[in-house]
PDB file of C-alpha atoms in Angstrom:
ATOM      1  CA  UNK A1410      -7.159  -9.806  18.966  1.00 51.00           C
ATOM      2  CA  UNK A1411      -4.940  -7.673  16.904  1.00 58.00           C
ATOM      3  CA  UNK A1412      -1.288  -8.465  16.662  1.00 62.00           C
ATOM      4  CA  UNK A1413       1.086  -5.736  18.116  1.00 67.00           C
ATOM      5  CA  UNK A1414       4.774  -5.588  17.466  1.00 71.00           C
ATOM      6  CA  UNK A1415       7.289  -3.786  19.758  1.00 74.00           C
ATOM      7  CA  UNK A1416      10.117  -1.478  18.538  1.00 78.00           C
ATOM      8  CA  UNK A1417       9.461  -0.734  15.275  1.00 86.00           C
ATOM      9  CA  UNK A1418       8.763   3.172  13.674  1.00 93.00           C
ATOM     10  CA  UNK A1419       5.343   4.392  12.980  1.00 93.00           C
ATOM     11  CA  UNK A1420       4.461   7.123  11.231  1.00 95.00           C
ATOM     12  CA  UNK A1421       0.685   9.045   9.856  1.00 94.00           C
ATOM     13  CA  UNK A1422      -0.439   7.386   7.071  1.00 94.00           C
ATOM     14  CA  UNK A1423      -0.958  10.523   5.454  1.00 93.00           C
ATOM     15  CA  UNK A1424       2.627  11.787   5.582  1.00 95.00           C
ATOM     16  CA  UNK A1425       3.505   8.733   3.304  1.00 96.00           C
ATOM     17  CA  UNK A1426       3.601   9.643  -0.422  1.00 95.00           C
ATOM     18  CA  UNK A1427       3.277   6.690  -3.647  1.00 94.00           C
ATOM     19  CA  UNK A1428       4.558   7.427  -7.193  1.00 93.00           C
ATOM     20  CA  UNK A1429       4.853   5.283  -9.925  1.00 94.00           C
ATOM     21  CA  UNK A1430       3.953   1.967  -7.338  1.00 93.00           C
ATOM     22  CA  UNK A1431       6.825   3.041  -4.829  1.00 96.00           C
ATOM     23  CA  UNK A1432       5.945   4.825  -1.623  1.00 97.00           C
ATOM     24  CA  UNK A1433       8.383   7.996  -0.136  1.00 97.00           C
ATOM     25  CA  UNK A1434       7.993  10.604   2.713  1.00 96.00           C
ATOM     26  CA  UNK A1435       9.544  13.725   3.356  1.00 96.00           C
ATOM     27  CA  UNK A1436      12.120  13.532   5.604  1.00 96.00           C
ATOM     28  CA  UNK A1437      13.485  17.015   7.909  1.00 94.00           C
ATOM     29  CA  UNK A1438      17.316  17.335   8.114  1.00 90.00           C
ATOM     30  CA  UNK A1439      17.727  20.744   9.592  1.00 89.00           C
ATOM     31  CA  UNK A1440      15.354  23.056   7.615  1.00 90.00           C
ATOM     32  CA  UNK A1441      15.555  21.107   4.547  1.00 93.00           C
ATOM     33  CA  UNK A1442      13.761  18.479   3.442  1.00 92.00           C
ATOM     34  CA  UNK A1443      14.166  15.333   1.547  1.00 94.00           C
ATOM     35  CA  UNK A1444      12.188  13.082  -0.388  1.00 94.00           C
ATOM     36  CA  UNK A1445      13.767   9.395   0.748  1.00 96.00           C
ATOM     37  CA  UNK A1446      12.402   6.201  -0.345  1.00 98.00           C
ATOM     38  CA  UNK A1447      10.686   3.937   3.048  1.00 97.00           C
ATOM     39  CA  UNK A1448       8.792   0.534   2.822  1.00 97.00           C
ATOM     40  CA  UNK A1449       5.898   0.325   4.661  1.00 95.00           C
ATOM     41  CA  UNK A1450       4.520  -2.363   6.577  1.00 93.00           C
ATOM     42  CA  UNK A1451       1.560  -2.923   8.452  1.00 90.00           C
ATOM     43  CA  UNK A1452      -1.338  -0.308   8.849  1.00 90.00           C
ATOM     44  CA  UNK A1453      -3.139   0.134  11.751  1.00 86.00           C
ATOM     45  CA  UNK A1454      -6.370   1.309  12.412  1.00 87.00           C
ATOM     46  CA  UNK A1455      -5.394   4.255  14.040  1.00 89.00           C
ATOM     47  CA  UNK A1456      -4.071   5.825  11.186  1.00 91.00           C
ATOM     48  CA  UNK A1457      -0.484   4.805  11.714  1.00 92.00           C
ATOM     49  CA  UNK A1458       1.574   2.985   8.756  1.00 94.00           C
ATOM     50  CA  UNK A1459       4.854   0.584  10.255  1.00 94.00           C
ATOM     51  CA  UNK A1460       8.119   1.885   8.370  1.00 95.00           C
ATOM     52  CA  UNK A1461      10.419  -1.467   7.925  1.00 95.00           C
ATOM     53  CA  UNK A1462      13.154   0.572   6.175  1.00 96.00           C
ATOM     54  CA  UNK A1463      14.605   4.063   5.103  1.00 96.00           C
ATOM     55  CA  UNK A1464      13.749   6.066   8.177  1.00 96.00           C
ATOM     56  CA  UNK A1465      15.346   5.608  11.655  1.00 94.00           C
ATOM     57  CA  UNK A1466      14.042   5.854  14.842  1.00 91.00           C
ATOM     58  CA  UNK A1467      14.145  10.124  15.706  1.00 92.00           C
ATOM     59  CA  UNK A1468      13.839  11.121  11.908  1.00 95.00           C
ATOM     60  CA  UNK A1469      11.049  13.554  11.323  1.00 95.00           C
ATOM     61  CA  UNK A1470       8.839  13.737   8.538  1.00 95.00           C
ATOM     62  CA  UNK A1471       6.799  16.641   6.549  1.00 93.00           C
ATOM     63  CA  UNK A1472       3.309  16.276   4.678  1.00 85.00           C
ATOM     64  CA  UNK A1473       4.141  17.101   1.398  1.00 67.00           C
ATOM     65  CA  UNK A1474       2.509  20.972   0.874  1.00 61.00           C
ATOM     66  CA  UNK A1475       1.705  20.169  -2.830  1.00 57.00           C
TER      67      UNK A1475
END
């Protein structure tokens, strides 16, 4: 069975971004956005990456359009 941990953030694998060995989304603070540092954690198999730090729980990420 596959281990599942309550209360923790989750985001699309896809909206997470790695440069130079360190991983970043793009975070939405009004109608800017932000590229902020996160650490990931465990990836599911739905396509879903645990964030263990640098996003809180309502933040909102972009896919980067570049």
């Amino acid at each position: 069975q596959t281990a599942k941990k309550q209360g923790v953030i989750t985001i699309p694998r896809f909206a997470v971004e790695t440069k130079n060995g360190n991983t970043f989304v793009h975070r939405l603070t009004g109608s800017e956005t932000m590229l902020v540092p996160v650490k990931i954690g465990i990836l599911g198999t739905d396509g879903m990456v645990e964030v263990i730090s640098g996003l809180m729980s309502g933040d909102k990420v972009t896919v980067s359009k570049e």
